[in-house]
Tab-separated table of C-alpha atoms and ligand atoms in Angstrom:
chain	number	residue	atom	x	y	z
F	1	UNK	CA	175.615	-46.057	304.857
F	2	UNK	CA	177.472	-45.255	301.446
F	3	UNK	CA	175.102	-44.403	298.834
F	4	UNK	CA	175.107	-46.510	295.695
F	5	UNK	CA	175.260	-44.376	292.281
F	6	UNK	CA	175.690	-46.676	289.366
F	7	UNK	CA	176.698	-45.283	285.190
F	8	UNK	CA	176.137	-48.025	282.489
F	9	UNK	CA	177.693	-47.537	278.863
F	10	UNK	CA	175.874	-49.015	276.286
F	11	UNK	CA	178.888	-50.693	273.375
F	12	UNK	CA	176.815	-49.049	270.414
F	13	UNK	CA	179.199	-46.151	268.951
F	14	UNK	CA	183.119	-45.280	269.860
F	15	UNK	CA	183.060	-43.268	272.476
F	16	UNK	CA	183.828	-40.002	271.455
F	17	UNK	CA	185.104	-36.760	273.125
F	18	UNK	CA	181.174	-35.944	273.741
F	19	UNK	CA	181.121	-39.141	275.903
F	20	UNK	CA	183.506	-38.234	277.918
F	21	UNK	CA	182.672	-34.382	278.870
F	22	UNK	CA	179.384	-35.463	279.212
F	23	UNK	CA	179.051	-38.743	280.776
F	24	UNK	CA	182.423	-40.168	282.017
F	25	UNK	CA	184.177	-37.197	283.633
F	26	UNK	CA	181.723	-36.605	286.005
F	27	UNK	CA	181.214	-40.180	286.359
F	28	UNK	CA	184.835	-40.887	287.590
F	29	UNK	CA	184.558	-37.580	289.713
F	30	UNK	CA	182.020	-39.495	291.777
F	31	UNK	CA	184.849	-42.442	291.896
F	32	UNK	CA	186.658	-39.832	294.324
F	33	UNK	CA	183.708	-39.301	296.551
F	34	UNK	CA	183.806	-40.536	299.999
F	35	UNK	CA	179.708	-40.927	300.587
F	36	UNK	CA	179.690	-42.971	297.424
F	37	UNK	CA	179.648	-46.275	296.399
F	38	UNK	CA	180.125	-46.114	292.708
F	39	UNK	CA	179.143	-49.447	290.164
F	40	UNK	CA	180.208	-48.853	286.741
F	41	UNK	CA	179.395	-51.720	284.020
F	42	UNK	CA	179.354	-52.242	280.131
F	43	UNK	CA	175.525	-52.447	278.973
F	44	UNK	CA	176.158	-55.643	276.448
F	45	UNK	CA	172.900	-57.150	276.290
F	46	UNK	CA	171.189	-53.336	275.651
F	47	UNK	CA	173.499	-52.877	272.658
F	48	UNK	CA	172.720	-56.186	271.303
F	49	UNK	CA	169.303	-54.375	270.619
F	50	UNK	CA	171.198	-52.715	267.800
F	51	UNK	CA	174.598	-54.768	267.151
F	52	UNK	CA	174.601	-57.993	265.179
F	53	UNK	CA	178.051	-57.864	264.563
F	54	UNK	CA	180.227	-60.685	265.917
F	55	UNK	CA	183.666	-58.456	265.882
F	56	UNK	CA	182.295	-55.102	266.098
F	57	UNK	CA	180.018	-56.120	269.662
F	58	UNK	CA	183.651	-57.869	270.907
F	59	UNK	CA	185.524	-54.228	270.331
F	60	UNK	CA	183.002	-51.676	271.622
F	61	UNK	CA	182.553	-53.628	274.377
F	62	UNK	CA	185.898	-54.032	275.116
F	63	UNK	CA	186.727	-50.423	274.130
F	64	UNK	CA	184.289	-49.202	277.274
F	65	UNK	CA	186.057	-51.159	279.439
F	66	UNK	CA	189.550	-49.707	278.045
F	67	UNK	CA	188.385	-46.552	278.113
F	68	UNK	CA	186.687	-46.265	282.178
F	69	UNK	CA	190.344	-48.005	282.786
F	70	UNK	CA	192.660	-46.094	280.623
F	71	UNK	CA	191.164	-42.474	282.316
F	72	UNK	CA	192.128	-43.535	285.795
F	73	UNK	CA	189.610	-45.547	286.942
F	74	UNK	CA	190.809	-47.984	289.507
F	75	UNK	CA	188.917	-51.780	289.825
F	76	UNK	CA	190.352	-52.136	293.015
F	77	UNK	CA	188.379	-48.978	294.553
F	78	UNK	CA	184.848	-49.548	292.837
F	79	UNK	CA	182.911	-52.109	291.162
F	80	UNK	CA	183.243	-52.636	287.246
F	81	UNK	CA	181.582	-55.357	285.378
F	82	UNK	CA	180.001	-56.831	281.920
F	83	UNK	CA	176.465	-56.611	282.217
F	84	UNK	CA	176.528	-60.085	280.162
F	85	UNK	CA	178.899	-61.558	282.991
F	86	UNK	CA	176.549	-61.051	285.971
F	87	UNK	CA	173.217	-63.850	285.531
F	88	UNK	CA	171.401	-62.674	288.359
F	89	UNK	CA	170.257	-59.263	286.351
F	90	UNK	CA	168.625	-61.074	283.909
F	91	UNK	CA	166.500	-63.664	286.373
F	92	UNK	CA	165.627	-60.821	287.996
F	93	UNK	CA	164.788	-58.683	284.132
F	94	UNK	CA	162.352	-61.533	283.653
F	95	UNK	CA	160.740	-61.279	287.353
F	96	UNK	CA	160.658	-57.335	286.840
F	97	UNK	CA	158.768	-58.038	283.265
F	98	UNK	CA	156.276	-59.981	285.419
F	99	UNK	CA	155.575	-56.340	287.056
F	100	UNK	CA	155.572	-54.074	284.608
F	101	UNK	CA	152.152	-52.962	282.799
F	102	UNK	CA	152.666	-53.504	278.549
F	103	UNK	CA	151.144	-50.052	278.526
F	104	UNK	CA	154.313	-48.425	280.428
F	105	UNK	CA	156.480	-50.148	277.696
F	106	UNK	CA	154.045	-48.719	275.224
F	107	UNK	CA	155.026	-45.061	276.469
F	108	UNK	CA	158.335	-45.111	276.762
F	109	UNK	CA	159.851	-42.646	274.425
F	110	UNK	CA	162.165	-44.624	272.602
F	111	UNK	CA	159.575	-47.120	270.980
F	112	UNK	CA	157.247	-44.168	270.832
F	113	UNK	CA	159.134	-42.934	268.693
F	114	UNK	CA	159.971	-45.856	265.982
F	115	UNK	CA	156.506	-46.354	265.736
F	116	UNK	CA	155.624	-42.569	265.234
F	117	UNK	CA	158.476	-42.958	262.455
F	118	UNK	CA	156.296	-45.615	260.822
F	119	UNK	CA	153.151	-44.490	261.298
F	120	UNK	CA	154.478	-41.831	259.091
F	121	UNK	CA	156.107	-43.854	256.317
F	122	UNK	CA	152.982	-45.752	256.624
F	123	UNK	CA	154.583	-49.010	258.023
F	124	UNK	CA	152.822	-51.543	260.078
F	125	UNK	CA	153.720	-49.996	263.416
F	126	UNK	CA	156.024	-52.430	265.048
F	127	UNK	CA	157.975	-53.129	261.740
F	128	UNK	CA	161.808	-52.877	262.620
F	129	UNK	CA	161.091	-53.475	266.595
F	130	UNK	CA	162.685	-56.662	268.665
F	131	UNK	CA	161.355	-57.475	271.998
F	132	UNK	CA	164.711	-56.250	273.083
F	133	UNK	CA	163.948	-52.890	271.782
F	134	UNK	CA	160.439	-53.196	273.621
F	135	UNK	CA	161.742	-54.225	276.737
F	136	UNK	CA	164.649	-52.365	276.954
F	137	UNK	CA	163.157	-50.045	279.899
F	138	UNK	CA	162.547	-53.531	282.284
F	139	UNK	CA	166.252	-54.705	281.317
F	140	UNK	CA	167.586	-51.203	282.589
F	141	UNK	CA	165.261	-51.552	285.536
F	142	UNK	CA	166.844	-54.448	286.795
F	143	UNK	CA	170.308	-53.012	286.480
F	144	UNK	CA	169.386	-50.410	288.579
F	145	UNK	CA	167.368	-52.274	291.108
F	146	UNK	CA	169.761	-55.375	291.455
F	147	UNK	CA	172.027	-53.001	293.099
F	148	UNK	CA	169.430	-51.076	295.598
F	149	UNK	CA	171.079	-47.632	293.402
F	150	UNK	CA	169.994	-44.116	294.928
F	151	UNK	CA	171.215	-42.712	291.824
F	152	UNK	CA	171.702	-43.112	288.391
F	153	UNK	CA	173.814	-39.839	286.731
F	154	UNK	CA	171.720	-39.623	283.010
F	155	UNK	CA	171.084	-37.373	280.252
F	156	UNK	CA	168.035	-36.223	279.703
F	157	UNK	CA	166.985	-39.136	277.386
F	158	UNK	CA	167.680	-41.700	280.114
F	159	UNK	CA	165.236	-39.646	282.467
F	160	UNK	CA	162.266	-41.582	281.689
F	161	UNK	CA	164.305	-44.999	281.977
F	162	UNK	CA	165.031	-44.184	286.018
F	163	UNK	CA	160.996	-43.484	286.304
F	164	UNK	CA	160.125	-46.635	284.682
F	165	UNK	CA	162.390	-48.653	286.967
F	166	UNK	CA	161.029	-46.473	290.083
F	167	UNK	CA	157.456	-47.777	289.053
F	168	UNK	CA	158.605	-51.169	288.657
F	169	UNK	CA	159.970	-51.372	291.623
F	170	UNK	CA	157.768	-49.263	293.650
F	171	UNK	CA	154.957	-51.872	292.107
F	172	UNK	CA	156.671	-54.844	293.557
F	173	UNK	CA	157.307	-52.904	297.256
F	174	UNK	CA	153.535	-52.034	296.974
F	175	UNK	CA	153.026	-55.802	296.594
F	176	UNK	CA	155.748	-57.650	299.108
F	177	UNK	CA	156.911	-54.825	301.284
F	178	UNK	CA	159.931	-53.236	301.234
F	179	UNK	CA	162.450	-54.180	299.127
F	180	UNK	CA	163.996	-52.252	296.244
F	181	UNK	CA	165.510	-49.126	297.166
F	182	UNK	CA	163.770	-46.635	294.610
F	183	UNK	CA	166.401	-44.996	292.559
F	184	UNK	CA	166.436	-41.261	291.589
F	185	UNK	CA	168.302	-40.059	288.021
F	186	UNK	CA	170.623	-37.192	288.229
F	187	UNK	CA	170.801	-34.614	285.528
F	188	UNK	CA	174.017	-32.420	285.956
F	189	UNK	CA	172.904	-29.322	284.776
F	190	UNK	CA	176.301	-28.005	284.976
F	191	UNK	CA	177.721	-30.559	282.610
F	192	UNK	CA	178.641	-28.997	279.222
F	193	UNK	CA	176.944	-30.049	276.294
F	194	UNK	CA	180.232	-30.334	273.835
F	195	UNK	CA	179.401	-29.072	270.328
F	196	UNK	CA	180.322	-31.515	267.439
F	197	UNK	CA	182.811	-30.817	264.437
F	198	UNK	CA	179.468	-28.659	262.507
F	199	UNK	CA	178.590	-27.176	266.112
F	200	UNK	CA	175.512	-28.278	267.123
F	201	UNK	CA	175.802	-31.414	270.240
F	202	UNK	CA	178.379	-33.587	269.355
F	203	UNK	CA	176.183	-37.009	268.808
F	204	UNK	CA	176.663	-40.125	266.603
F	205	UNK	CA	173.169	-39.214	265.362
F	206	UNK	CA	174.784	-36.613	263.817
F	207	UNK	CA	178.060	-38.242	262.446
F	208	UNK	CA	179.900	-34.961	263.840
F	209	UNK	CA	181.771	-36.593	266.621
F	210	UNK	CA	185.766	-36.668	267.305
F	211	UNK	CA	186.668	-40.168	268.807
F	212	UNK	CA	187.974	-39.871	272.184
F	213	UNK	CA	191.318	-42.036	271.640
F	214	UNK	CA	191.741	-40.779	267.838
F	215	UNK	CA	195.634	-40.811	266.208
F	216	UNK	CA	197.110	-37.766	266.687
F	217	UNK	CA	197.142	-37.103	262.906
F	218	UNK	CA	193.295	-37.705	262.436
F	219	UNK	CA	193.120	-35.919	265.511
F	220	UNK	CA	194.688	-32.997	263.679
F	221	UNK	CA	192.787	-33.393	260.950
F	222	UNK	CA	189.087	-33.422	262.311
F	223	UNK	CA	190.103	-30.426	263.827
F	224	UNK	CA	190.476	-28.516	261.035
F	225	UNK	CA	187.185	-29.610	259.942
F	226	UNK	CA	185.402	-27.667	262.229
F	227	UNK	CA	182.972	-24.987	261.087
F	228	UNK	CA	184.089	-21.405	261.826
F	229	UNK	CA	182.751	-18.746	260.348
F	230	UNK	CA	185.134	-16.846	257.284
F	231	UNK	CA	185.999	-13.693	259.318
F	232	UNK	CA	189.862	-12.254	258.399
F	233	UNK	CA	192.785	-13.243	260.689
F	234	UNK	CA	192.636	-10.057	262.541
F	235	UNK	CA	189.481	-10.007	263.321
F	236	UNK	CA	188.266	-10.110	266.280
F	237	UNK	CA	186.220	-13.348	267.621
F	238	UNK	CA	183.848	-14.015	270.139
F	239	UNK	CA	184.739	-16.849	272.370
F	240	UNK	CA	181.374	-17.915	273.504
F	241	UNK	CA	179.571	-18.683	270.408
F	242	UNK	CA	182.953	-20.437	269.019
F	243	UNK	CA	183.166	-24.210	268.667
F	244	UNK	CA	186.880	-24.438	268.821
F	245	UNK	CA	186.689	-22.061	272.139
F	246	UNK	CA	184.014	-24.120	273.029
F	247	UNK	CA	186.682	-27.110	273.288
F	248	UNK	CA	189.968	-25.615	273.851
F	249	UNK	CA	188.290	-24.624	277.477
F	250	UNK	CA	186.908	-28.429	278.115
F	251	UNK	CA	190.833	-29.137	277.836
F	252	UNK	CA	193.198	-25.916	278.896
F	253	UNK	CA	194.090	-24.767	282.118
F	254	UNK	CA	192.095	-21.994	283.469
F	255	UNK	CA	194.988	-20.003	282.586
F	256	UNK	CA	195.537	-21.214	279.668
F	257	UNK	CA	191.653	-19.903	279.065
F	258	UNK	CA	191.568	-16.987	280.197
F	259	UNK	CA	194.588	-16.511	277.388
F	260	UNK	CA	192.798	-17.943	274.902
F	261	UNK	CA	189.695	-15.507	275.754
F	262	UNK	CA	191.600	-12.616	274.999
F	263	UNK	CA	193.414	-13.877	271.822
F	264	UNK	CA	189.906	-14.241	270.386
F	265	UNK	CA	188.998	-10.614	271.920
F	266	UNK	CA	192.013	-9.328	269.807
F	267	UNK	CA	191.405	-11.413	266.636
F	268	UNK	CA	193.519	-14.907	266.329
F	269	UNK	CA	193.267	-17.070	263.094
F	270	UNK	CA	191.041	-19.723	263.054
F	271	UNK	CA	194.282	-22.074	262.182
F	272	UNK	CA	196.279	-20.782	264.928
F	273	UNK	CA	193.429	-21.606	267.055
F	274	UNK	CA	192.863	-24.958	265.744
F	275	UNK	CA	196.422	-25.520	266.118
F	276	UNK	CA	196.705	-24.732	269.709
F	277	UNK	CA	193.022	-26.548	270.067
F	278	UNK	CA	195.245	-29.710	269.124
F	279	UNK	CA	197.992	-29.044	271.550
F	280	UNK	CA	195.915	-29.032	274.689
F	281	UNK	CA	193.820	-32.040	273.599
F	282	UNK	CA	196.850	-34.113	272.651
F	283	UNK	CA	198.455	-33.435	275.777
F	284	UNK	CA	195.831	-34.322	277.796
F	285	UNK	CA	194.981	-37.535	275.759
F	286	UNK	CA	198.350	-38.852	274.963
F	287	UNK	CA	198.634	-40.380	278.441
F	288	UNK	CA	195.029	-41.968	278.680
F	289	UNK	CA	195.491	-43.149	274.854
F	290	UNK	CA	198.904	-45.182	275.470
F	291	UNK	CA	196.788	-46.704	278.172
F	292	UNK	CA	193.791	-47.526	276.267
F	293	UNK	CA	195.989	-49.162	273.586
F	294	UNK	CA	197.270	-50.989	275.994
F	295	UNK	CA	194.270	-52.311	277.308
F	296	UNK	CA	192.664	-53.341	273.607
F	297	UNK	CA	195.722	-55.024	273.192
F	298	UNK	CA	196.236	-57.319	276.547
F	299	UNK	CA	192.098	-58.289	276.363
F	300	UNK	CA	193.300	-60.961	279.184
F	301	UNK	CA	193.903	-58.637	281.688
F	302	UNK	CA	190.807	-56.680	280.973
F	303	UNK	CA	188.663	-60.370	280.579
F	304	UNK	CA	190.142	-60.183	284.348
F	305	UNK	CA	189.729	-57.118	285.824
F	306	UNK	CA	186.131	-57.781	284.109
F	307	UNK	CA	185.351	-60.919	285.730
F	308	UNK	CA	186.748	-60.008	288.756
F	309	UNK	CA	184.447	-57.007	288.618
F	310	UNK	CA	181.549	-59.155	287.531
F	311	UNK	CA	182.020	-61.323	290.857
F	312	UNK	CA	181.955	-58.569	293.514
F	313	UNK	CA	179.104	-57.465	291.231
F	314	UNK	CA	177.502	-60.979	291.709
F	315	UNK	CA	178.106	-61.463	295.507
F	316	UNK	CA	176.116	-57.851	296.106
F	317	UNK	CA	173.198	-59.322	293.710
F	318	UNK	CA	172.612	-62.811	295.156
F	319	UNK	CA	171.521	-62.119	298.841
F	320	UNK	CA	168.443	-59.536	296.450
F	321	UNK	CA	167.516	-61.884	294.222
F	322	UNK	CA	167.165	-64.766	297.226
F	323	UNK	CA	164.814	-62.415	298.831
F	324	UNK	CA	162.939	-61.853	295.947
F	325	UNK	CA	162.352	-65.233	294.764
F	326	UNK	CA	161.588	-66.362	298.349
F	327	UNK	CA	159.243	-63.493	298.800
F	328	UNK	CA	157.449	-64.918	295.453
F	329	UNK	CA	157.128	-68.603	296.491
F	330	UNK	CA	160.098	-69.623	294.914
F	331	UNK	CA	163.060	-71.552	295.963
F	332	UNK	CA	161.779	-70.295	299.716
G	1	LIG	N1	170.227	-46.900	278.424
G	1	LIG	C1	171.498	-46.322	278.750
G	1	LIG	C2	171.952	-45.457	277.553
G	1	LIG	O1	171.534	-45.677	276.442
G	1	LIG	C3	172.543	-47.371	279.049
G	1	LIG	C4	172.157	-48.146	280.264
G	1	LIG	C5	171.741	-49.444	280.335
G	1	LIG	C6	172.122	-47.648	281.614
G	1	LIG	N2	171.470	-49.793	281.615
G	1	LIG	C7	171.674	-48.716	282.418
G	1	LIG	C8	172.430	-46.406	282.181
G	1	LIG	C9	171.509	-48.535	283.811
G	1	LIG	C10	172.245	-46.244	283.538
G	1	LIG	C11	171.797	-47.301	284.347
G	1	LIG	O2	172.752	-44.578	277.723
């Protein structure tokens, strides 16, 4: 049987060019593999733990969708969904929550870590926490679970998240016999971590980020933000501690590279480089950006492809969650 490896985007930020080295190209190289059976789905109800925006919630979460579509991924082949659209993960969020110890919430790192923040601005501890924020870990679990996933492709802040659900749901097996499949995260340790405009990680934490669907023109121009050091023209540069290197490879042929590699060797100036920096990421997104406009601006067809998405998603969930509630006493 096919594996099942599900990605969820949370609509918190524009995804940005970090996103996509990091998360969503390896993501839609999975698409293209045989043994498995990839679910891909926009994490709404997690970013309404920090969005409270009518407009600005409608065009993230759009602009995920958009985005998995506009860089080739194809609804017909796999499954793609609004988290919001599909009911049963919540019923089963709540029976999950009926499972999981307060103390495991209580340790999971990103709560810890709000109420280490206040413990040192002498707050009251919880001050600036939602239950959503709190049981963010159980909502996650049942996104994984509903789908009996075998893997879940993370960073290394998601890491805990997969544990939490594997407890959860190894709690409930313990309890009723086998029924979730116990997922296991993946950490790719060969995906890059792409440096940001200053050159550490590329993060919205650190408001250093190049959209991944910018205008050419602000393209162009965050470019030449990026820090390089003030050596002369002719000087020569090393490649491997250089941001813009850093990038041009995530983007350029291999030849294209290895050409690159020696130009630095020789000495290039940093605004030639930038320059052809911007000519291999504007060829590569100009394609995939035409698309994504496209998308953000025909939201019917994505509502579609959505809820289309959200009813194979629905169909897979229903026969789980019967089992569940009739292993529990209810609706047997
Ligand atoms: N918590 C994830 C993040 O912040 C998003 C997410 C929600 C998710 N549900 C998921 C990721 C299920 C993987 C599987 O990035």
């Amino acid at each position: 049987m096919k594996k099942t490896i599900l990605t969820g985007i949370k609509p918190t930020g524009r995804v940005h060019l970090g996103n996509y080295i990091g998360a969503i190209k390896p993501a839609l190289k999975q698409a293209k593999n045989e043994e498995l059976d990839p679910v891909y789905f926009v994490a709404d109800y997690h970013g309404l733990t920090k969005i409270r925006d009518q407009q600005q919630m409608e065009e993230l979460s759009y602009g995920i969708a958009a985005t998995w579509l506009a860089l080739g991924l194809d609804p017909t082949k796999v499954i793609l969904y609004r988290q919001s659209d599909v009911s049963e993960i919540f019923e089963l969020s709540w029976i999950l929550a009926c499972f999981s110890p307060k103390g495991l919430m209580n340790r999971a790192h990103a709560y810890k870590a709000i109420v280490e923040k206040n413990r040192e601005g002498n707050r009251e501890e919880d001050e600036g926490v939602n239950m959503g924020v709190f049981t963010y870990p159980i909502l996650m679990a049942s996104d994984i679970l509903m789908f009996q996933t075998d893997f879940v492709p993370v960073g290394k802040d998601q890491i805990q998240h997969v544990e939490i659900a594997r407890d959860i749901a190894a709690a409930f097996n313990f309890q009723f016999g086998e029924t979730f499949t116990l997922p296991d995260y993946i950490v790719d340790k060969n995906t890059s971590v792409l440096p940001g405009l200053d050159g550490r990680k590329m993060s919205k934490s650190y408001a250093n980020t190049i959209p991944l669907f910018e205008e050419p023109d602000k393209l162009k121009k965050l470019i030449n933000r990026i820090t390089t050091d003030s050596s002369d023209p002719t000087e020569p540069k090393d490649p491997d501690t250089s941001t813009v290197f850093a990038l041009y490879k995530e983007f350029a042929s291999d030849a294209e590279t290895i050409e690159m590699r020696e130009k630095f060797k020789e000495g290039i100036g940093w605004g030639e480089a930038k320059k052809e920096l911007f000519h291999v990421m504007d060829d590569f997104l100009a394609e995939p950006r035409e698309k994504y406009r496209y998308y953000m601006t025909h939201r019917d067809e994505l509502d579609q492809i959505l809820e289309d998405g959200a009813r194979k998603a629905r169909a897979k969930a229903q026969p789980l969650l019967k089992d569940v509630k009739s292993k529990l006493g209810i609706r047997r």
